[in-house]
Short mmCIF file of C-alpha atoms in Angstrom, two decimals:
data_model
loop_
_atom_site.label_atom_id
_atom_site.label_comp_id
_atom_site.label_asym_id
_atom_site.label_seq_id
_atom_site.Cartn_x
_atom_site.Cartn_y
_atom_site.Cartn_z
CA UNK A 223 -17.76 17.73 4.79
CA UNK A 224 -14.80 17.19 2.93
CA UNK A 225 -13.74 14.00 4.95
CA UNK A 226 -17.68 12.02 4.77
CA UNK A 227 -18.51 13.42 1.49
CA UNK A 228 -16.75 15.27 -0.90
CA UNK A 229 -13.54 12.61 -0.42
CA UNK A 230 -15.93 9.99 -1.60
CA UNK A 231 -17.45 11.52 -4.32
CA UNK A 232 -13.26 12.36 -5.53
CA UNK A 233 -13.39 8.41 -4.74
CA UNK A 234 -16.22 7.57 -7.73
CA UNK A 235 -14.54 9.78 -10.30
CA UNK A 236 -10.98 8.88 -9.67
CA UNK A 237 -12.12 5.41 -9.75
CA UNK A 238 -14.07 5.57 -12.44
CA UNK A 239 -12.03 7.08 -15.03
CA UNK A 240 -9.10 5.01 -14.10
CA UNK A 241 -11.16 1.43 -14.39
CA UNK A 242 -12.36 3.17 -17.67
CA UNK A 243 -8.88 4.04 -18.69
CA UNK A 244 -6.98 0.58 -17.43
CA UNK A 245 -8.80 -1.51 -19.14
CA UNK A 246 -6.63 -2.49 -21.23
CA UNK A 247 -3.57 -2.47 -19.80
CA UNK A 248 -5.00 -4.09 -16.79
CA UNK A 249 -5.72 -7.13 -19.74
CA UNK A 250 -2.48 -7.31 -20.73
CA UNK A 251 -0.93 -8.27 -17.45
CA UNK A 252 -3.48 -10.73 -16.59
CA UNK A 253 -2.60 -12.28 -20.10
CA UNK A 254 0.96 -11.93 -18.82
CA UNK A 255 0.33 -12.97 -15.74
CA UNK A 256 -1.53 -16.43 -17.05
CA UNK A 257 1.71 -17.52 -19.16
CA UNK A 258 4.43 -16.78 -16.69
CA UNK A 259 2.78 -18.43 -13.80
CA UNK A 260 -0.56 -20.41 -14.60
CA UNK A 261 -2.83 -20.05 -11.93
CA UNK A 262 -5.15 -17.03 -10.29
CA UNK A 263 -4.17 -13.67 -11.80
CA UNK A 264 -5.87 -12.13 -8.36
CA UNK A 265 -3.78 -12.29 -4.85
CA UNK A 266 -6.34 -11.77 -2.29
CA UNK A 267 -5.23 -10.85 1.43
CA UNK A 268 -6.59 -9.96 4.48
CA UNK A 269 -6.16 -6.76 5.44
CA UNK A 270 -7.04 -4.44 8.36
CA UNK A 271 -10.08 -2.40 7.38
CA UNK A 272 -11.87 1.08 9.15
CA UNK A 273 -12.16 0.16 12.49
CA UNK A 274 -16.23 0.11 13.38
CA UNK A 275 -17.55 0.45 16.78
CA UNK A 276 -14.27 0.87 18.11
CA UNK A 277 -13.66 -3.27 16.92
CA UNK A 278 -10.91 -3.57 14.74
CA UNK A 279 -12.47 -4.87 11.20
CA UNK A 280 -10.73 -6.49 8.18
CA UNK A 281 -11.54 -7.16 4.50
CA UNK A 282 -9.65 -9.22 1.37
CA UNK A 283 -7.28 -6.59 -0.82
CA UNK A 284 -7.20 -7.52 -4.22
CA UNK A 285 -3.38 -7.66 -5.71
CA UNK A 286 -2.52 -8.42 -9.16
CA UNK A 287 -0.44 -11.83 -8.54
CA UNK A 288 3.57 -10.96 -8.58
CA UNK A 289 4.50 -14.26 -6.81
CA UNK A 290 4.75 -17.86 -8.00
CA UNK A 291 1.66 -20.33 -6.33
CA UNK A 292 4.30 -22.28 -4.35
CA UNK A 293 5.12 -19.13 -2.02
CA UNK A 294 3.86 -18.91 2.07
CA UNK A 295 0.73 -17.29 2.05
CA UNK A 296 0.02 -14.60 4.91
CA UNK A 297 3.34 -14.00 5.18
CA UNK A 298 4.67 -10.33 4.34
CA UNK A 299 7.27 -10.18 1.61
CA UNK A 300 9.85 -9.08 4.36
CA UNK A 301 9.50 -11.79 6.48
CA UNK A 302 10.28 -14.42 3.55
CA UNK A 303 14.14 -15.72 3.65
CA UNK A 304 14.47 -15.07 -0.03
CA UNK A 305 11.65 -12.97 -1.15
CA UNK A 306 13.18 -12.83 -4.58
CA UNK A 307 13.01 -16.22 -5.39
CA UNK A 308 9.18 -16.68 -4.84
CA UNK A 309 8.61 -13.01 -7.02
CA UNK A 310 7.40 -14.33 -11.07
CA UNK A 311 9.76 -12.86 -13.81
CA UNK A 312 6.45 -10.49 -14.55
CA UNK A 313 5.63 -9.96 -10.92
CA UNK A 314 8.82 -8.14 -10.32
CA UNK A 315 8.36 -5.83 -13.08
CA UNK A 316 4.26 -4.50 -12.02
CA UNK A 317 5.51 -4.47 -8.43
CA UNK A 318 8.41 -2.10 -9.03
CA UNK A 319 5.80 -0.18 -11.03
CA UNK A 320 3.32 -0.69 -8.52
CA UNK A 321 0.55 -2.44 -11.13
CA UNK A 322 0.23 -5.71 -9.31
CA UNK A 323 -2.08 -2.75 -7.22
CA UNK A 324 -4.18 -1.66 -9.90
CA UNK A 325 -7.13 -4.37 -9.08
CA UNK A 326 -8.44 -2.24 -5.81
CA UNK A 327 -9.45 0.68 -8.07
CA UNK A 328 -12.39 -1.62 -7.92
CA UNK A 329 -12.50 -1.45 -4.27
CA UNK A 330 -12.21 2.16 -4.66
CA UNK A 331 -15.23 2.92 -6.67
CA UNK A 332 -17.28 -0.17 -4.29
CA UNK A 333 -16.17 1.53 -1.00
CA UNK A 334 -13.91 -0.53 0.73
CA UNK A 335 -10.68 1.45 -0.30
CA UNK A 336 -10.14 4.87 -0.62
CA UNK A 337 -7.90 6.51 -3.15
CA UNK A 338 -5.71 8.20 -0.40
CA UNK A 339 -5.08 6.91 2.97
CA UNK A 340 -3.39 5.05 5.79
CA UNK A 341 -1.87 2.09 3.35
CA UNK A 342 -4.21 -0.70 4.96
CA UNK A 343 -2.17 -3.28 7.23
CA UNK A 344 -1.81 -6.97 6.86
CA UNK A 345 -3.84 -8.84 9.61
CA UNK A 346 -0.75 -10.27 11.18
CA UNK A 347 1.11 -6.89 11.61
CA UNK A 348 0.06 -6.16 14.99
CA UNK A 349 3.01 -3.97 15.66
CA UNK A 350 2.08 -1.94 12.82
CA UNK A 351 -1.56 -1.58 14.22
CA UNK A 352 -0.67 -0.64 17.71
CA UNK A 353 1.80 1.82 16.64
CA UNK A 354 -1.55 3.19 14.02
CA UNK A 355 -3.59 3.16 17.14
CA UNK A 356 -1.60 6.10 18.84
CA UNK A 357 -2.25 8.35 16.36
CA UNK A 358 -6.05 7.39 15.32
CA UNK A 359 -5.13 6.36 12.08
CA UNK A 360 -7.03 2.96 12.02
CA UNK A 361 -10.10 5.10 12.50
CA UNK A 362 -10.26 6.17 9.11
CA UNK A 363 -10.76 4.22 5.87
CA UNK A 364 -7.64 2.50 4.24
CA UNK A 365 -6.12 3.90 1.26
CA UNK A 366 -4.32 2.85 -2.04
CA UNK A 367 -1.61 5.27 -1.10
CA UNK A 368 -1.20 7.88 2.09
CA UNK A 369 1.63 10.09 3.26
CA UNK A 370 3.75 7.18 4.32
CA UNK A 371 4.33 6.14 0.55
CA UNK A 372 5.41 9.16 -0.55
CA UNK A 373 7.59 9.53 2.36
CA UNK A 374 9.77 6.44 1.90
CA UNK A 375 7.42 3.41 1.77
CA UNK A 376 9.23 0.01 2.18
CA UNK A 377 11.93 1.83 3.55
CA UNK A 378 10.47 3.27 6.65
CA UNK A 379 10.01 1.53 9.67
CA UNK A 380 7.09 0.84 11.50
CA UNK A 381 6.87 3.72 13.66
CA UNK A 382 7.88 6.43 11.23
CA UNK A 383 5.42 4.44 8.87
CA UNK A 384 2.69 4.77 11.40
CA UNK A 385 4.21 8.92 12.69
CA UNK A 386 3.16 9.53 8.54
CA UNK A 387 -0.67 8.00 8.73
CA UNK A 388 -1.63 9.61 12.15
CA UNK A 389 -0.57 13.41 10.28
CA UNK A 390 -2.20 12.18 7.60
CA UNK A 391 -5.57 11.42 9.82
CA UNK A 392 -5.02 14.29 11.75
CA UNK A 393 -4.80 16.80 8.28
CA UNK A 394 -8.28 14.76 7.10
CA UNK A 395 -10.00 15.20 10.80
CA UNK A 396 -9.60 19.08 10.93
CA UNK A 397 -13.07 18.99 8.86
CA UNK A 398 -10.72 21.82 6.99
CA UNK A 399 -9.15 22.76 3.54
CA UNK A 400 -6.42 20.76 5.15
CA UNK A 401 -7.31 17.37 4.38
CA UNK A 402 -7.71 17.97 0.35
CA UNK A 403 -4.10 18.98 -0.26
CA UNK A 404 -3.06 16.92 1.69
CA UNK A 405 -5.15 14.14 -0.71
CA UNK A 406 -3.45 16.20 -3.63
CA UNK A 407 -0.10 16.15 -2.70
CA UNK A 408 -0.14 12.27 -1.51
CA UNK A 409 -1.90 11.50 -5.04
CA UNK A 410 0.80 13.42 -6.97
CA UNK A 411 3.22 12.69 -4.64
CA UNK A 412 2.65 9.08 -5.32
CA UNK A 413 2.79 9.03 -9.48
CA UNK A 414 5.67 10.76 -9.21
CA UNK A 415 7.81 7.83 -6.70
CA UNK A 416 5.91 4.96 -8.99
CA UNK A 417 7.49 6.74 -12.01
CA UNK A 418 11.18 6.92 -9.94
CA UNK A 419 10.60 3.51 -8.28
CA UNK A 420 11.39 5.03 -5.05
CA UNK A 421 11.04 3.30 -2.13
CA UNK A 422 10.83 -0.67 -3.21
CA UNK A 423 12.42 -2.47 -1.17
CA UNK A 424 11.92 -5.80 -1.91
CA UNK A 425 11.80 -8.61 1.22
CA UNK A 426 12.60 -5.32 3.55
CA UNK A 427 11.36 -3.23 5.22
CA UNK A 428 13.33 0.15 7.39
CA UNK A 429 16.03 -0.42 5.32
CA UNK A 430 16.38 3.32 5.90
CA UNK A 431 17.59 2.73 9.27
CA UNK A 432 19.22 -0.54 8.83
CA UNK A 433 21.41 1.70 6.00
CA UNK A 434 22.61 4.20 8.78
CA UNK A 435 23.45 1.56 11.16
CA UNK A 436 25.30 -0.07 8.42
CA UNK A 437 26.95 2.93 7.67
CA UNK A 438 27.84 3.68 11.25
CA UNK A 439 29.30 0.28 11.87
CA UNK A 440 31.42 0.51 8.59
CA UNK A 441 33.12 4.05 10.13
CA UNK A 442 33.35 1.86 13.72
CA UNK A 443 35.04 -0.11 11.85
CA UNK A 444 37.06 2.30 9.47
#
């Protein structure tokens, strides 16, 4: 009941409040983006949605544009050679504070996204999609934030990120109070992570592992 009814009701309530409360801040961001780098305010990107009839589905996710108009499209930030040079001045701030994700509250209201769920993979991220498949994480609605986002975010390697998504999926699929507890944990955990700007690594993914390997190399050299 929670997974199919209560969770959706909570999404509608939370997104409705967010749309009202964040209306003015979002307007300010819109103006700032326009002044900083003229062009579309919204950035739309093809992402993986919830599977239907055993088939992967796709949708266009909305974000406030944080990168210059000259940036290559449909390329994950971590695959760009010099990602920093493509990010606008306003973009650096809104990405650090995760304000670029705010337009997604409208997509939560319409039912495309949930507040909490596996963060939707880019259509070309086959490695992440395949890893999530092992845990059934592609079978539930993606969210603005999730368990992986409060446990490392960009710093996590793909297998670790998928495992967290699988843990969330298992909790939600129990059909018990565990799904609600997990959603509350992710919701408030996200607020804390955003305020601390934890796990945000521009142009990088799996940074925890990379840092561990670098430390090991330094020890060997010494």
